[in-house]
Amino acid sequence: MRVLLGGWKRGTLGDNHDHLLNSGNGAITYSRGEHSRRDTEDQLRLLISSVTDYAILTLDVRGYIASWNLGAERIKGYLAEEILGQHFSRFYPPEDVAWGKPEWELESAIRLGRFEDEGWRIRKDGTRFWANVVITALFDETGELRGFGKVTRDFTQRKHAEETREMERLREALHARDEFLSVASHELKTPLTPLQLKLSAMRRTAESNPEALVADGRLARELAAASGQVRKLADLIDDLLDVSRINVGRLPLEPARMDLSALVRDVTTRYEAQAAAAGCRLELELPTSLEGMWDRRRMDQAVTNLVTNAIKYGAGKPIRLSLSADDTTVVLTVQDEGIGIAPTQQHRIFERFVRAVSERNYGGMGLGLFITHQIVEAHGGSIQVESQLGRGSTFTLQIPMTRLPTTGGPGMSTRA
Ligand code: ADP
């Protein structure tokens, strides 16, 4: 272990921190009033000795305790006569003493003028307390090191409060994870169960009465239904993969020239049958074409999420989609007349795993809007909702209009 010796001069360690160093004279300004300088110095001494919230002590150049106040007695538990002349390393836990932390702190204080640390320290009775420590190197007017001032505060309660808050945060995160696992398993199971039933029924028919399978196009119908369930499963898994991608950074985009009008038409055609089954008429207000540079697959995903939500939460009522653009911005709105969203939930629904409906009435992992929000942000845009409970919701996407490359090459990109 290194032992600090006296004889340090300001600047001995080749630093350039004079402005930080305690200058001995001049650091304290005395009033010119009736009090003599001696009175004021007595007052200062009294102040230091009677302060109880702070342990204020001085050390000699080698770290031996030279003065001790009431606060030090209160925080560390030693009376002045028990501790004066002892090395200050006795306040440090053995593992810190073993690597030379006390000496390192003094060296740092010499080098920097001042050294601050938070960590565990030991009281006289052996218990630990969480200390905030400031050590100041004391140089005299000739620049010679005369010792150190050390001010310690007991932050144990603050530390415990922080730890309690952290525990609470961890507990909430664990709870959210467990809840998510249960919702996700339920969601994955929903298409899996009918798929399993369908496949076993088909196998039984194939074994007992294979002709019945092909009669009336049954095989084609059953297979179409089965692949619908597989697609649902694949979509759910894609959503989970997207969330884990987003967790490790932003969604990577692959912008390319595309027609947003055509994309909205494609999505609505894809969901026409589902909308009709839910009693929703899809009304479109689109320009003939609206070309720009965006990530086609991601835009499809965003529009799909809004349309499927409108069908899910707006059954039995019309759904209106409108698309427009000026020189700078594309605006897409998806409006339903469904159950609406409570004002207290409206800002939360874009968060991960947040659902504003009971899972008994509606399925869903609470990921669609989160992913949609991320996609829109990755394109430099924004998403908003306006909604009234029982009246319906309108989701509005605003996305920067991107210039098409004049050469037709792949040089253009949206903000990713
Ligand atoms: P979910 O899979 O639960 O639909 P989303 O992230 O797509 O997840 O939506 C989050 C929540 O926002 C939903 O659980 C629902 O409560 C609410 N929500 C989304 N879209 C609508 C809508 N068009 N009408 C009413 N509520 C909606």
Coordinates of C-alpha atoms and ligand atoms in Angstrom, one line a residue:
M1 CA 0.0 0.0 0.0
R2 CA 1.3 3.5 -0.8
V3 CA 1.8 5.8 2.1
L4 CA 1.4 9.5 1.5
L5 CA 4.2 11.6 2.9
G6 CA 4.2 15.4 3.6
G7 CA 6.1 17.9 1.6
W8 CA 3.6 18.1 -1.3
K9 CA 3.7 21.5 -3.0
R10 CA 0.8 22.9 -5.0
G11 CA 1.4 21.7 -8.5
T12 CA 3.7 18.8 -7.4
L13 CA 1.7 16.4 -9.5
G14 CA 2.1 18.5 -12.6
D15 CA -1.6 19.6 -12.8
N16 CA -3.1 22.8 -13.8
H17 CA -5.9 23.2 -11.3
D18 CA -4.8 26.1 -9.2
H19 CA -8.2 27.7 -9.5
L20 CA -9.7 24.8 -7.6
L21 CA -7.2 24.7 -4.8
N22 CA -8.0 26.0 -1.4
S23 CA -5.8 29.1 -1.2
G24 CA -5.5 29.3 2.6
N25 CA -5.8 33.1 2.8
G26 CA -8.4 34.8 0.8
A27 CA -10.9 31.9 0.7
I28 CA -12.9 33.5 3.6
T29 CA -14.1 37.0 3.4
Y30 CA -14.4 38.8 6.8
S31 CA -16.8 41.7 7.4
R32 CA -15.3 45.1 8.2
G33 CA -17.8 45.6 11.0
E34 CA -17.3 45.8 14.7
H35 CA -16.2 42.2 15.0
S36 CA -12.5 41.7 15.1
R37 CA -11.0 39.1 12.8
R38 CA -10.2 37.0 15.9
D39 CA -13.9 37.1 16.9
T40 CA -14.9 36.0 13.5
E41 CA -12.4 33.2 13.5
D42 CA -13.7 32.0 16.9
Q43 CA -17.2 32.0 15.5
L44 CA -16.1 30.0 12.5
R45 CA -14.4 27.5 14.8
L46 CA -17.6 27.3 16.9
L47 CA -19.7 26.8 13.9
I48 CA -17.5 23.9 12.7
S49 CA -17.4 22.3 16.1
S50 CA -21.1 22.5 16.7
V51 CA -22.5 21.6 13.3
T52 CA -24.2 18.2 13.7
D53 CA -25.5 17.5 10.2
Y54 CA -22.0 17.3 8.7
A55 CA -18.9 15.4 10.0
I56 CA -16.2 18.1 9.5
L57 CA -12.6 17.0 10.3
T58 CA -9.1 17.8 9.3
L59 CA -6.4 15.3 8.5
D60 CA -2.6 15.9 8.5
V61 CA -0.7 15.4 5.3
R62 CA -0.5 11.6 5.9
G63 CA -4.2 11.2 6.7
Y64 CA -4.1 11.1 10.5
I65 CA -7.1 12.8 12.1
A66 CA -6.2 16.3 13.5
S67 CA -9.7 17.7 14.4
W68 CA -13.1 16.3 15.0
N69 CA -16.5 18.1 15.3
L70 CA -19.9 17.2 16.9
G71 CA -21.3 16.1 13.5
A72 CA -18.4 13.6 13.1
E73 CA -19.1 12.3 16.6
R74 CA -22.8 11.9 15.8
I75 CA -22.3 10.3 12.4
K76 CA -19.3 8.1 13.0
G77 CA -19.9 7.4 16.7
Y78 CA -16.4 8.2 18.0
L79 CA -15.6 10.8 20.7
A80 CA -12.9 13.2 19.8
E81 CA -10.5 11.7 22.4
E82 CA -11.0 8.2 20.9
I83 CA -10.2 9.1 17.4
L84 CA -7.8 12.1 17.2
G85 CA -4.4 10.8 15.9
Q86 CA -5.9 7.7 14.3
H87 CA -5.6 7.2 10.5
F88 CA -8.8 8.1 8.6
S89 CA -8.7 4.7 6.8
R90 CA -10.5 3.2 9.8
F91 CA -13.8 4.6 8.4
Y92 CA -13.4 2.6 5.2
P93 CA -14.7 -1.0 4.7
P94 CA -11.8 -3.6 4.6
E95 CA -12.2 -4.3 0.9
D96 CA -11.6 -0.6 0.1
V97 CA -8.7 -0.4 2.5
A98 CA -7.2 -3.5 0.8
W99 CA -6.9 -1.7 -2.6
G100 CA -5.7 1.6 -1.1
K101 CA -8.9 3.7 -1.6
P102 CA -8.2 6.1 1.3
E103 CA -4.7 7.0 0.0
W104 CA -6.0 7.2 -3.5
E105 CA -8.7 9.7 -2.4
L106 CA -6.0 11.9 -0.7
E107 CA -3.9 11.8 -3.8
S108 CA -6.9 12.7 -6.0
A109 CA -7.6 15.6 -3.6
I110 CA -4.0 16.9 -4.0
R111 CA -4.2 16.5 -7.8
L112 CA -7.6 18.0 -8.3
G113 CA -7.8 20.3 -5.2
R114 CA -11.1 18.6 -4.2
F115 CA -12.3 15.0 -4.3
E116 CA -15.9 13.8 -3.9
D117 CA -17.1 10.3 -3.4
E118 CA -20.2 8.4 -2.3
G119 CA -19.8 5.0 -0.7
W120 CA -20.1 2.8 2.3
R121 CA -18.2 3.8 5.5
I122 CA -18.0 2.1 8.9
R123 CA -19.2 3.6 12.2
K124 CA -17.5 2.9 15.5
D125 CA -20.1 0.1 16.3
G126 CA -19.2 -1.6 13.0
T127 CA -22.4 -0.7 11.1
R128 CA -22.2 0.7 7.7
F129 CA -23.5 4.0 6.5
W130 CA -23.8 5.5 3.0
A131 CA -21.6 8.6 3.0
N132 CA -21.2 11.5 0.7
V133 CA -17.6 12.7 1.2
V134 CA -15.7 15.7 0.0
I135 CA -12.0 15.9 0.7
T136 CA -10.2 19.2 0.1
A137 CA -6.4 19.5 0.0
L138 CA -5.3 22.4 2.2
F139 CA -2.3 24.4 0.9
D140 CA -0.7 27.3 2.8
E141 CA 0.2 30.6 1.2
T142 CA 3.6 29.2 0.0
G143 CA 1.7 26.4 -1.8
E144 CA 2.8 23.7 0.7
L145 CA 0.3 21.0 1.5
R146 CA -0.7 21.4 5.2
G147 CA -3.3 18.6 5.4
F148 CA -6.9 17.9 4.3
G149 CA -10.4 19.0 5.2
K150 CA -13.0 16.3 5.1
V151 CA -16.7 16.9 5.1
T152 CA -18.9 13.8 5.3
R153 CA -22.7 13.6 5.2
D154 CA -24.8 10.6 6.1
F155 CA -26.9 9.7 3.1
T156 CA -28.1 6.3 4.3
Q157 CA -31.7 7.2 4.4
R158 CA -31.6 8.7 1.0
K159 CA -29.8 5.6 -0.3
H160 CA -32.5 3.3 1.3
A161 CA -35.2 5.5 -0.3
E162 CA -33.5 5.1 -3.7
E163 CA -33.1 1.4 -3.2
T164 CA -36.8 1.1 -2.3
R165 CA -37.8 3.1 -5.4
E166 CA -35.5 0.8 -7.5
M167 CA -37.0 -2.3 -6.0
E168 CA -40.5 -1.0 -6.7
R169 CA -39.5 -0.3 -10.3
L170 CA -38.1 -3.8 -10.7
R171 CA -41.2 -5.3 -9.1
E172 CA -43.4 -3.4 -11.5
A173 CA -41.2 -4.4 -14.5
L174 CA -41.4 -8.1 -13.4
H175 CA -45.2 -7.8 -13.0
A176 CA -45.5 -6.2 -16.4
R177 CA -43.4 -9.0 -17.9
D178 CA -45.5 -11.7 -16.3
E179 CA -48.7 -10.1 -17.4
F180 CA -47.3 -9.7 -20.9
L181 CA -46.2 -13.4 -21.0
S182 CA -49.7 -14.5 -20.0
V183 CA -51.3 -12.2 -22.6
A184 CA -48.9 -13.3 -25.3
S185 CA -49.4 -17.0 -24.6
H186 CA -53.1 -16.5 -24.7
E187 CA -52.9 -14.6 -28.0
L188 CA -50.6 -17.2 -29.6
K189 CA -52.9 -20.0 -28.4
T190 CA -56.0 -18.4 -29.9
P191 CA -55.2 -19.2 -33.5
L192 CA -53.3 -22.4 -32.6
T193 CA -56.2 -24.2 -30.9
P194 CA -58.7 -24.0 -33.9
L195 CA -55.7 -24.9 -36.2
Q196 CA -55.0 -28.0 -34.2
L197 CA -58.7 -29.0 -34.1
K198 CA -59.0 -28.4 -37.9
L199 CA -55.9 -30.5 -38.7
S200 CA -56.9 -33.4 -36.5
A201 CA -60.4 -33.4 -38.0
M202 CA -58.9 -33.4 -41.5
R203 CA -56.6 -36.2 -40.6
R204 CA -59.5 -38.3 -39.2
T205 CA -61.5 -37.7 -42.4
A206 CA -58.5 -38.5 -44.5
E207 CA -58.1 -41.9 -42.7
S208 CA -61.7 -42.9 -42.6
N209 CA -63.4 -41.2 -45.6
P210 CA -60.8 -39.6 -47.9
E211 CA -63.3 -38.8 -50.7
A212 CA -65.3 -36.6 -48.3
L213 CA -62.3 -34.3 -48.1
V214 CA -62.2 -33.4 -51.7
A215 CA -66.0 -33.3 -52.1
D216 CA -67.6 -29.8 -52.6
G217 CA -64.2 -28.2 -52.4
R218 CA -64.0 -28.9 -48.7
L219 CA -60.2 -29.5 -48.7
A220 CA -59.6 -26.1 -50.3
R221 CA -61.8 -24.4 -47.8
E222 CA -60.2 -26.1 -44.8
L223 CA -56.7 -25.4 -46.1
A224 CA -57.6 -21.7 -46.6
A225 CA -58.9 -21.5 -43.1
A226 CA -55.8 -23.3 -41.7
S227 CA -53.5 -21.0 -43.6
G228 CA -55.4 -18.0 -42.2
Q229 CA -54.7 -19.2 -38.7
V230 CA -51.0 -19.7 -39.6
R231 CA -50.9 -16.2 -40.9
K232 CA -52.3 -14.8 -37.7
L233 CA -49.6 -16.7 -35.7
A234 CA -46.9 -15.4 -38.0
D235 CA -48.2 -11.8 -37.6
L236 CA -48.1 -12.2 -33.8
I237 CA -44.6 -13.5 -33.9
D238 CA -43.5 -10.7 -36.3
D239 CA -44.9 -8.2 -33.8
L240 CA -42.9 -9.8 -31.0
L241 CA -39.8 -9.7 -33.1
D242 CA -40.4 -6.0 -34.0
V243 CA -40.7 -5.1 -30.3
S244 CA -37.4 -6.8 -29.5
R245 CA -35.8 -5.1 -32.5
I246 CA -37.1 -1.7 -31.3
N247 CA -35.7 -2.5 -27.8
V248 CA -32.2 -2.7 -29.1
G249 CA -32.5 0.4 -31.3
R250 CA -34.7 2.0 -33.8
L251 CA -36.6 0.2 -36.6
P252 CA -34.3 -0.1 -39.6
L253 CA -36.0 1.4 -42.7
E254 CA -35.6 0.4 -46.3
P255 CA -37.1 3.4 -48.1
A256 CA -37.9 2.9 -51.8
R257 CA -40.1 4.6 -54.4
M258 CA -43.7 3.7 -53.6
D259 CA -47.3 4.7 -54.1
L260 CA -49.1 5.3 -50.8
S261 CA -52.5 5.5 -52.4
A262 CA -52.0 2.1 -54.0
L263 CA -50.8 0.8 -50.7
V264 CA -53.9 2.0 -48.8
R265 CA -56.1 0.4 -51.5
D266 CA -54.2 -2.9 -51.2
V267 CA -54.6 -3.0 -47.5
T268 CA -58.3 -2.2 -47.6
T269 CA -58.9 -4.8 -50.3
R270 CA -57.0 -7.4 -48.2
Y271 CA -59.4 -6.6 -45.2
E272 CA -62.6 -6.1 -47.2
A273 CA -64.0 -9.6 -46.3
Q274 CA -63.1 -9.2 -42.6
A275 CA -64.6 -5.7 -42.5
A276 CA -67.8 -7.0 -44.2
A277 CA -68.0 -9.9 -41.7
A278 CA -67.8 -7.3 -38.9
G279 CA -70.5 -5.1 -40.5
C280 CA -68.1 -2.3 -41.5
R281 CA -68.2 -0.5 -44.8
L282 CA -64.8 0.8 -45.8
E283 CA -65.0 4.3 -47.4
L284 CA -61.9 5.6 -49.1
E285 CA -61.0 9.1 -50.0
L286 CA -57.6 8.8 -51.8
P287 CA -55.8 10.6 -54.6
T288 CA -55.2 8.5 -57.7
S289 CA -51.6 8.1 -56.7
L290 CA -49.3 9.6 -54.1
E291 CA -45.7 8.7 -54.7
G292 CA -42.7 9.1 -52.4
M293 CA -39.8 7.3 -50.7
W294 CA -41.0 5.3 -47.8
D295 CA -40.5 1.7 -46.4
R296 CA -43.3 -0.1 -48.2
R297 CA -43.4 -3.1 -45.8
R298 CA -43.5 -0.9 -42.7
M299 CA -46.1 1.5 -44.1
D300 CA -48.2 -1.5 -44.9
Q301 CA -47.8 -2.7 -41.3
A302 CA -48.8 0.8 -39.9
V303 CA -51.9 1.1 -42.2
T304 CA -52.9 -2.5 -41.5
N305 CA -52.7 -2.0 -37.7
L306 CA -55.0 1.1 -37.9
V307 CA -57.5 -0.6 -40.2
T308 CA -57.6 -3.9 -38.2
N309 CA -58.1 -1.9 -35.0
A310 CA -60.9 0.1 -36.6
I311 CA -62.6 -3.1 -37.6
K312 CA -62.0 -4.7 -34.2
Y313 CA -63.2 -1.7 -32.1
G314 CA -65.7 -0.2 -34.6
A315 CA -67.7 -3.3 -35.6
G316 CA -71.1 -2.6 -37.3
K317 CA -70.2 1.0 -38.3
P318 CA -68.5 2.5 -41.3
I319 CA -64.8 3.2 -41.4
R320 CA -63.3 6.1 -43.4
L321 CA -59.8 6.3 -44.7
S322 CA -58.5 9.5 -46.2
L323 CA -55.1 10.4 -47.7
S324 CA -53.9 13.8 -48.7
A325 CA -50.6 15.6 -49.1
D326 CA -49.1 19.0 -49.7
D327 CA -45.5 19.8 -50.6
T328 CA -44.2 18.9 -47.2
T329 CA -46.5 16.5 -45.4
V330 CA -48.7 13.4 -46.1
V331 CA -51.7 13.1 -43.9
L332 CA -53.5 9.8 -43.5
T333 CA -56.6 9.5 -41.2
V334 CA -58.4 6.3 -40.2
Q335 CA -61.8 7.1 -38.6
D336 CA -64.2 4.7 -37.0
E337 CA -67.5 5.1 -35.1
G338 CA -66.7 2.4 -32.5
I339 CA -66.2 2.1 -28.8
G340 CA -63.8 5.0 -28.5
I341 CA -61.0 5.5 -26.0
A342 CA -61.3 7.1 -22.5
P343 CA -59.4 10.4 -22.3
T344 CA -57.1 8.9 -19.5
Q345 CA -56.0 6.1 -21.8
Q346 CA -55.4 8.1 -25.0
H347 CA -51.8 9.0 -24.3
R348 CA -51.0 5.5 -23.1
I349 CA -52.2 3.4 -26.0
F350 CA -49.0 4.1 -28.0
E351 CA -46.9 2.5 -25.3
R352 CA -45.8 -1.1 -25.4
F353 CA -48.2 -3.8 -24.0
V354 CA -50.8 -1.2 -23.2
R355 CA -54.4 -2.2 -23.8
A356 CA -57.3 0.0 -22.9
V357 CA -60.0 -2.7 -23.1
S358 CA -60.6 -5.8 -21.0
E359 CA -59.1 -9.0 -22.5
R360 CA -62.4 -10.8 -21.9
N361 CA -64.0 -8.6 -24.6
Y362 CA -61.1 -8.1 -27.0
G363 CA -57.9 -10.0 -27.8
G364 CA -54.6 -8.3 -28.6
M365 CA -51.2 -7.9 -27.2
G366 CA -51.2 -4.1 -27.0
L367 CA -48.3 -3.9 -29.5
G368 CA -50.0 -2.7 -32.8
L369 CA -50.1 1.0 -31.9
F370 CA -46.7 0.9 -30.3
I371 CA -45.1 -0.5 -33.5
T372 CA -47.1 1.9 -35.6
H373 CA -45.9 4.8 -33.6
Q374 CA -42.3 3.6 -34.0
I375 CA -42.7 3.1 -37.8
V376 CA -44.1 6.6 -38.1
E377 CA -41.4 8.2 -36.0
A378 CA -38.7 6.3 -37.9
H379 CA -40.1 8.1 -41.0
G380 CA -39.8 11.4 -39.2
G381 CA -43.6 11.7 -38.7
S382 CA -46.1 11.6 -35.9
I383 CA -49.3 9.9 -34.9
Q384 CA -52.3 11.4 -33.0
V385 CA -55.6 10.1 -31.8
E386 CA -58.9 12.0 -31.2
S387 CA -61.6 9.9 -29.6
Q388 CA -64.8 10.0 -27.6
L389 CA -66.0 7.0 -25.6
G390 CA -68.9 5.4 -27.4
R391 CA -68.5 7.8 -30.4
G392 CA -65.4 6.5 -32.2
S393 CA -61.8 7.3 -32.8
T394 CA -59.8 9.0 -35.5
F395 CA -56.1 8.2 -35.9
T396 CA -54.0 10.7 -37.9
L397 CA -50.6 10.0 -39.3
Q398 CA -48.4 12.8 -40.5
I399 CA -45.4 11.8 -42.5
P400 CA -42.9 14.1 -44.2
M401 CA -43.3 14.1 -48.0
T402 CA -40.1 12.9 -49.5
R403 CA -38.7 14.0 -52.7
L404 CA -38.2 11.3 -55.4
P405 CA -34.7 10.9 -56.7
T406 CA -34.3 12.7 -60.0
T407 CA -32.0 10.1 -61.4
G408 CA -34.3 7.2 -60.4
G409 CA -31.4 5.7 -58.5
P410 CA -31.6 4.4 -54.9
G411 CA -29.7 7.5 -53.5
M412 CA -32.7 9.0 -51.7
S413 CA -33.5 8.0 -48.1
T414 CA -36.0 9.1 -45.5
R415 CA -34.8 10.0 -42.1
A416 CA -34.1 6.7 -40.3
Ligands
ADP1 P1 -54.3 -4.3 -29.3 O1 -53.6 -5.5 -29.8 O2 -54.7 -4.4 -27.8 O3 -55.4 -3.8 -30.2 P2 -53.0 -1.8 -30.0 O4 -51.6 -1.4 -29.6 O5 -53.3 -1.9 -31.4 O6 -53.2 -3.2 -29.2 O7 -54.0 -0.9 -29.3 C1 -53.8 -0.5 -27.9 C2 -55.2 -0.2 -27.3 O8 -55.7 0.9 -27.8 C3 -56.2 -1.3 -27.5 O9 -56.1 -2.3 -26.5 C4 -57.5 -0.5 -27.4 O10 -57.9 -0.4 -26.1 C5 -57.1 0.9 -27.9 N1 -57.5 1.1 -29.3 C6 -56.7 1.0 -30.4 N2 -57.4 1.3 -31.6 C7 -58.6 1.6 -31.2 C8 -59.8 2.0 -31.9 N3 -59.8 2.2 -33.2 N4 -60.9 2.3 -31.1 C9 -60.9 2.1 -29.8 N5 -59.8 1.7 -29.1 C10 -58.7 1.5 -29.8

